[in-house]
Amino acid sequence: MADDLLKTLTAQFKTKFGTAPAVAAHAPGRVEVLGNHTDYNEGFVLSAAIDCGTFFLAAPAADGECRLHAADLNQECRFAVADPAPSKVMSWANYVKGVLSGLRGKGPVGKGFVALFGGNVPLGAGLSSSASLEMCSGLALARLYGLTVAPLDLAKIGQSAEHHYAGVKCGLLDQISSLFGRQNALVMSDFRTLAVETVPLGPEACFLICNTAVKHSLVESEYNERRERCEEAARHFATVLPHPVKHLRDVSWAELEAHRATMDPVAAKRATHVIGENTRVLKGRELLAKHDLAGFGKLMFESHESSRTQFENSCRELDVLVDAAKAIPAVLGARLSGGGFGGSVVVLVRVGDAAGVAAKLAAAYKQALGHSCTTMIIRPSDGARLLAG
Ligand code: GLA
C-alpha cells in the first residue's frame, strides 16, 4: 500500500512540476505506549513508530521560490526560501517552513524547491501526523541542500517548528519516535540523556487505535498549561529537597509522597502523574524483557487512570473506550495516547484478537455515545528513511 501511495505521489509530482523528484523521504507517525507528558520533564517514554506515515518528494527550483503542494488537500503554498515565516493561511505549510528555517541554521540553503507531500496518518488522531511531516521534509530537504544533520538534531528542528511555528511547547517524543522506530519493537527514550533504545515487543502483539475524533477547543493552551504546572512543581521541589531538582525527573516517588501534603494540590496531582509515569515506564521495560505482555498491559490501564484523575487530560470519550476495553478479556491494556483532551486510545492486543476487539470497542462506543469512533490496527514499524537522491 505504501508503495502504491509513493507511485501515485511521484506521478502527481511529475504532472505538477514537469520534472521527476530529485529526493524523497518517508517518515511514520507514532503511538505513545507508556509515559505520558514525561518527555518535557526529562523523563522516560516507551513509544513506537507506526505503519502509516508521510512521503515528501522534492526537487530544486531555478529561483528562490518554494512551491509546496499538499496532495491530500490539493493546495499549494508558495514562499521565498529566504523568508519561511509562519502564516495563518495554509497553516499546514508551517511545519515545513519551520523545518526549512531550522535547516538554514545548519548550513547554506541556496535556491528554492518544489515539493509535494502526502500520506496516510489520520489527522487529529494523536498519531503525530505533524512530526511525520517534519521528519520526512527534514530528511529530504537536508539531502537536497547537501546538509549533514544528525538524527537528534533533526528531531530538535522538528520540535522547534512545533514551538515557534505551531505554538505547542511539546517535548521531543514525536520526532524521536518517528526517527528511531523499529519493526515489532518499542522505542525507549530517556529525555534527559536523549539515549534511545529498542525494546522488542514481539510479532505476536500489536496495537489498536480507537480514534474518538474529538478535539477539545483549547488543546494547545491546555497542553502548554500542563507543562507550566509541571515546571512550577519542579521549582517547588527544588526548594524543599536537599539535592538539585531541575525537572520532575529528579524527584522520586518517595520524595513526592513525603511532600505531597504540603504542596499546592493541583501541582501535586500533576507531579503525581509524571513521576508515576516515569516509574511505570521503567517497570514496563522490565516486564517486556520478560515477555510479560499482561503485566505491561496493566501498567497501561494504570497510566490512563492517572491521566484521568491526576493530570486531567482525559475526556469522557476516551474514558468510555478504556472502560469498554477493561471489560474485554482479550485486551491486555489500554490508555490515552499523546497529549490527551481528545484524540485516540491505544489498546494492546495479540494480533489474532485485534479485529474482534476492534469490533467490540466500536460497538461499545456507539452504544454509549450514540456516534462512531474509527478503529485501526497498527504494527510497530521502522523509522524515517530517505528513499532516493
Ligand atoms: C504530544 C507532544 C509530545 C508529548 C505528548 C504527551 O504528543 O507532542 O511531546 O509531550 O504529547 O506525552
JSON list of N, CA, C and O in Angstrom, two decimals, residues 75-100:
[
{"chain": "A", "resi": 75, "resn": "GLN", "atom": "N", "xyz": [-3.76, 21.61, -2.20]},
{"chain": "A", "resi": 75, "resn": "GLN", "atom": "CA", "xyz": [-3.47, 23.04, -2.01]},
{"chain": "A", "resi": 75, "resn": "GLN", "atom": "C", "xyz": [-1.97, 23.26, -2.21]},
{"chain": "A", "resi": 75, "resn": "GLN", "atom": "O", "xyz": [-1.18, 22.37, -1.88]},
{"chain": "A", "resi": 76, "resn": "GLU", "atom": "N", "xyz": [-1.63, 24.44, -2.71]},
{"chain": "A", "resi": 76, "resn": "GLU", "atom": "CA", "xyz": [-0.21, 24.74, -2.88]},
{"chain": "A", "resi": 76, "resn": "GLU", "atom": "C", "xyz": [0.13, 26.05, -2.18]},
{"chain": "A", "resi": 76, "resn": "GLU", "atom": "O", "xyz": [-0.57, 27.04, -2.32]},
{"chain": "A", "resi": 77, "resn": "CYS", "atom": "N", "xyz": [1.22, 26.03, -1.44]},
{"chain": "A", "resi": 77, "resn": "CYS", "atom": "CA", "xyz": [1.68, 27.22, -0.73]},
{"chain": "A", "resi": 77, "resn": "CYS", "atom": "C", "xyz": [3.01, 27.65, -1.37]},
{"chain": "A", "resi": 77, "resn": "CYS", "atom": "O", "xyz": [3.87, 26.81, -1.61]},
{"chain": "A", "resi": 78, "resn": "ARG", "atom": "N", "xyz": [3.14, 28.95, -1.66]},
{"chain": "A", "resi": 78, "resn": "ARG", "atom": "CA", "xyz": [4.39, 29.46, -2.23]},
{"chain": "A", "resi": 78, "resn": "ARG", "atom": "C", "xyz": [5.01, 30.44, -1.26]},
{"chain": "A", "resi": 78, "resn": "ARG", "atom": "O", "xyz": [4.31, 31.27, -0.70]},
{"chain": "A", "resi": 79, "resn": "PHE", "atom": "N", "xyz": [6.32, 30.35, -1.10]},
{"chain": "A", "resi": 79, "resn": "PHE", "atom": "CA", "xyz": [7.01, 31.30, -0.22]},
{"chain": "A", "resi": 79, "resn": "PHE", "atom": "C", "xyz": [8.47, 31.39, -0.64]},
{"chain": "A", "resi": 79, "resn": "PHE", "atom": "O", "xyz": [8.98, 30.51, -1.34]},
{"chain": "A", "resi": 80, "resn": "ALA", "atom": "N", "xyz": [9.13, 32.47, -0.19]},
{"chain": "A", "resi": 80, "resn": "ALA", "atom": "CA", "xyz": [10.54, 32.67, -0.56]},
{"chain": "A", "resi": 80, "resn": "ALA", "atom": "C", "xyz": [11.41, 31.82, 0.34]},
{"chain": "A", "resi": 80, "resn": "ALA", "atom": "O", "xyz": [11.19, 31.77, 1.56]},
{"chain": "A", "resi": 81, "resn": "VAL", "atom": "N", "xyz": [12.41, 31.15, -0.23]},
{"chain": "A", "resi": 81, "resn": "VAL", "atom": "CA", "xyz": [13.29, 30.29, 0.57]},
{"chain": "A", "resi": 81, "resn": "VAL", "atom": "C", "xyz": [13.99, 31.11, 1.65]},
{"chain": "A", "resi": 81, "resn": "VAL", "atom": "O", "xyz": [14.30, 30.62, 2.73]},
{"chain": "A", "resi": 82, "resn": "ALA", "atom": "N", "xyz": [14.21, 32.41, 1.37]},
{"chain": "A", "resi": 82, "resn": "ALA", "atom": "CA", "xyz": [14.91, 33.27, 2.32]},
{"chain": "A", "resi": 82, "resn": "ALA", "atom": "C", "xyz": [13.98, 33.74, 3.45]},
{"chain": "A", "resi": 82, "resn": "ALA", "atom": "O", "xyz": [14.45, 34.29, 4.43]},
{"chain": "A", "resi": 83, "resn": "ASP", "atom": "N", "xyz": [12.68, 33.49, 3.30]},
{"chain": "A", "resi": 83, "resn": "ASP", "atom": "CA", "xyz": [11.76, 34.01, 4.32]},
{"chain": "A", "resi": 83, "resn": "ASP", "atom": "C", "xyz": [10.63, 33.01, 4.62]},
{"chain": "A", "resi": 83, "resn": "ASP", "atom": "O", "xyz": [9.48, 33.22, 4.27]},
{"chain": "A", "resi": 84, "resn": "PRO", "atom": "N", "xyz": [10.98, 31.90, 5.26]},
{"chain": "A", "resi": 84, "resn": "PRO", "atom": "CA", "xyz": [9.93, 30.91, 5.56]},
{"chain": "A", "resi": 84, "resn": "PRO", "atom": "C", "xyz": [9.16, 31.28, 6.83]},
{"chain": "A", "resi": 84, "resn": "PRO", "atom": "O", "xyz": [9.14, 30.52, 7.80]},
{"chain": "A", "resi": 85, "resn": "ALA", "atom": "N", "xyz": [8.52, 32.44, 6.82]},
{"chain": "A", "resi": 85, "resn": "ALA", "atom": "CA", "xyz": [7.80, 32.89, 8.03]},
{"chain": "A", "resi": 85, "resn": "ALA", "atom": "C", "xyz": [6.48, 32.12, 8.18]},
{"chain": "A", "resi": 85, "resn": "ALA", "atom": "O", "xyz": [5.85, 31.78, 7.18]},
{"chain": "A", "resi": 86, "resn": "PRO", "atom": "N", "xyz": [6.06, 31.86, 9.42]},
{"chain": "A", "resi": 86, "resn": "PRO", "atom": "CA", "xyz": [4.77, 31.17, 9.60]},
{"chain": "A", "resi": 86, "resn": "PRO", "atom": "C", "xyz": [3.60, 32.03, 9.14]},
{"chain": "A", "resi": 86, "resn": "PRO", "atom": "O", "xyz": [3.70, 33.26, 9.12]},
{"chain": "A", "resi": 87, "resn": "SER", "atom": "N", "xyz": [2.53, 31.37, 8.75]},
{"chain": "A", "resi": 87, "resn": "SER", "atom": "CA", "xyz": [1.36, 32.11, 8.28]},
{"chain": "A", "resi": 87, "resn": "SER", "atom": "C", "xyz": [0.09, 31.42, 8.76]},
{"chain": "A", "resi": 87, "resn": "SER", "atom": "O", "xyz": [0.07, 30.20, 8.95]},
{"chain": "A", "resi": 88, "resn": "LYS", "atom": "N", "xyz": [-0.97, 32.20, 8.97]},
{"chain": "A", "resi": 88, "resn": "LYS", "atom": "CA", "xyz": [-2.25, 31.60, 9.39]},
{"chain": "A", "resi": 88, "resn": "LYS", "atom": "C", "xyz": [-2.97, 31.01, 8.18]},
{"chain": "A", "resi": 88, "resn": "LYS", "atom": "O", "xyz": [-3.84, 30.15, 8.31]},
{"chain": "A", "resi": 89, "resn": "VAL", "atom": "N", "xyz": [-2.61, 31.49, 6.98]},
{"chain": "A", "resi": 89, "resn": "VAL", "atom": "CA", "xyz": [-3.22, 30.96, 5.76]},
{"chain": "A", "resi": 89, "resn": "VAL", "atom": "C", "xyz": [-2.42, 29.71, 5.38]},
{"chain": "A", "resi": 89, "resn": "VAL", "atom": "O", "xyz": [-1.19, 29.73, 5.38]},
{"chain": "A", "resi": 90, "resn": "MET", "atom": "N", "xyz": [-3.10, 28.64, 5.06]},
{"chain": "A", "resi": 90, "resn": "MET", "atom": "CA", "xyz": [-2.47, 27.35, 4.77]},
{"chain": "A", "resi": 90, "resn": "MET", "atom": "C", "xyz": [-1.47, 26.99, 5.88]},
{"chain": "A", "resi": 90, "resn": "MET", "atom": "O", "xyz": [-0.28, 26.81, 5.65]},
{"chain": "A", "resi": 91, "resn": "SER", "atom": "N", "xyz": [-2.00, 26.92, 7.09]},
{"chain": "A", "resi": 91, "resn": "SER", "atom": "CA", "xyz": [-1.12, 26.71, 8.26]},
{"chain": "A", "resi": 91, "resn": "SER", "atom": "C", "xyz": [-0.42, 25.35, 8.22]},
{"chain": "A", "resi": 91, "resn": "SER", "atom": "O", "xyz": [0.60, 25.16, 8.88]},
{"chain": "A", "resi": 92, "resn": "TRP", "atom": "N", "xyz": [-0.92, 24.40, 7.40]},
{"chain": "A", "resi": 92, "resn": "TRP", "atom": "CA", "xyz": [-0.24, 23.11, 7.28]},
{"chain": "A", "resi": 92, "resn": "TRP", "atom": "C", "xyz": [1.19, 23.28, 6.79]},
{"chain": "A", "resi": 92, "resn": "TRP", "atom": "O", "xyz": [2.07, 22.49, 7.09]},
{"chain": "A", "resi": 93, "resn": "ALA", "atom": "N", "xyz": [1.43, 24.38, 6.01]},
{"chain": "A", "resi": 93, "resn": "ALA", "atom": "CA", "xyz": [2.78, 24.59, 5.46]},
{"chain": "A", "resi": 93, "resn": "ALA", "atom": "C", "xyz": [3.77, 25.02, 6.53]},
{"chain": "A", "resi": 93, "resn": "ALA", "atom": "O", "xyz": [4.99, 24.92, 6.34]},
{"chain": "A", "resi": 94, "resn": "ASN", "atom": "N", "xyz": [3.24, 25.46, 7.69]},
{"chain": "A", "resi": 94, "resn": "ASN", "atom": "CA", "xyz": [4.15, 25.98, 8.73]},
{"chain": "A", "resi": 94, "resn": "ASN", "atom": "C", "xyz": [5.14, 24.92, 9.21]},
{"chain": "A", "resi": 94, "resn": "ASN", "atom": "O", "xyz": [6.26, 25.25, 9.59]},
{"chain": "A", "resi": 95, "resn": "TYR", "atom": "N", "xyz": [4.70, 23.65, 9.22]},
{"chain": "A", "resi": 95, "resn": "TYR", "atom": "CA", "xyz": [5.62, 22.60, 9.70]},
{"chain": "A", "resi": 95, "resn": "TYR", "atom": "C", "xyz": [6.86, 22.52, 8.80]},
{"chain": "A", "resi": 95, "resn": "TYR", "atom": "O", "xyz": [7.98, 22.39, 9.28]},
{"chain": "A", "resi": 96, "resn": "VAL", "atom": "N", "xyz": [6.63, 22.60, 7.49]},
{"chain": "A", "resi": 96, "resn": "VAL", "atom": "CA", "xyz": [7.76, 22.51, 6.56]},
{"chain": "A", "resi": 96, "resn": "VAL", "atom": "C", "xyz": [8.57, 23.81, 6.59]},
{"chain": "A", "resi": 96, "resn": "VAL", "atom": "O", "xyz": [9.81, 23.79, 6.56]},
{"chain": "A", "resi": 97, "resn": "LYS", "atom": "N", "xyz": [7.87, 24.94, 6.70]},
{"chain": "A", "resi": 97, "resn": "LYS", "atom": "CA", "xyz": [8.59, 26.21, 6.81]},
{"chain": "A", "resi": 97, "resn": "LYS", "atom": "C", "xyz": [9.47, 26.22, 8.06]},
{"chain": "A", "resi": 97, "resn": "LYS", "atom": "O", "xyz": [10.61, 26.68, 8.04]},
{"chain": "A", "resi": 98, "resn": "GLY", "atom": "N", "xyz": [8.93, 25.70, 9.17]},
{"chain": "A", "resi": 98, "resn": "GLY", "atom": "CA", "xyz": [9.69, 25.64, 10.42]},
{"chain": "A", "resi": 98, "resn": "GLY", "atom": "C", "xyz": [10.92, 24.76, 10.26]},
{"chain": "A", "resi": 98, "resn": "GLY", "atom": "O", "xyz": [12.01, 25.08, 10.75]},
{"chain": "A", "resi": 99, "resn": "VAL", "atom": "N", "xyz": [10.77, 23.64, 9.55]},
{"chain": "A", "resi": 99, "resn": "VAL", "atom": "CA", "xyz": [11.90, 22.74, 9.33]},
{"chain": "A", "resi": 99, "resn": "VAL", "atom": "C", "xyz": [12.94, 23.44, 8.44]},
{"chain": "A", "resi": 99, "resn": "VAL", "atom": "O", "xyz": [14.15, 23.40, 8.71]},
{"chain": "A", "resi": 100, "resn": "LEU", "atom": "N", "xyz": [12.48, 24.10, 7.39]},
{"chain": "A", "resi": 100, "resn": "LEU", "atom": "CA", "xyz": [13.40, 24.81, 6.49]},
{"chain": "A", "resi": 100, "resn": "LEU", "atom": "C", "xyz": [14.17, 25.86, 7.29]},
{"chain": "A", "resi": 100, "resn": "LEU", "atom": "O", "xyz": [15.40, 26.00, 7.13]}
]
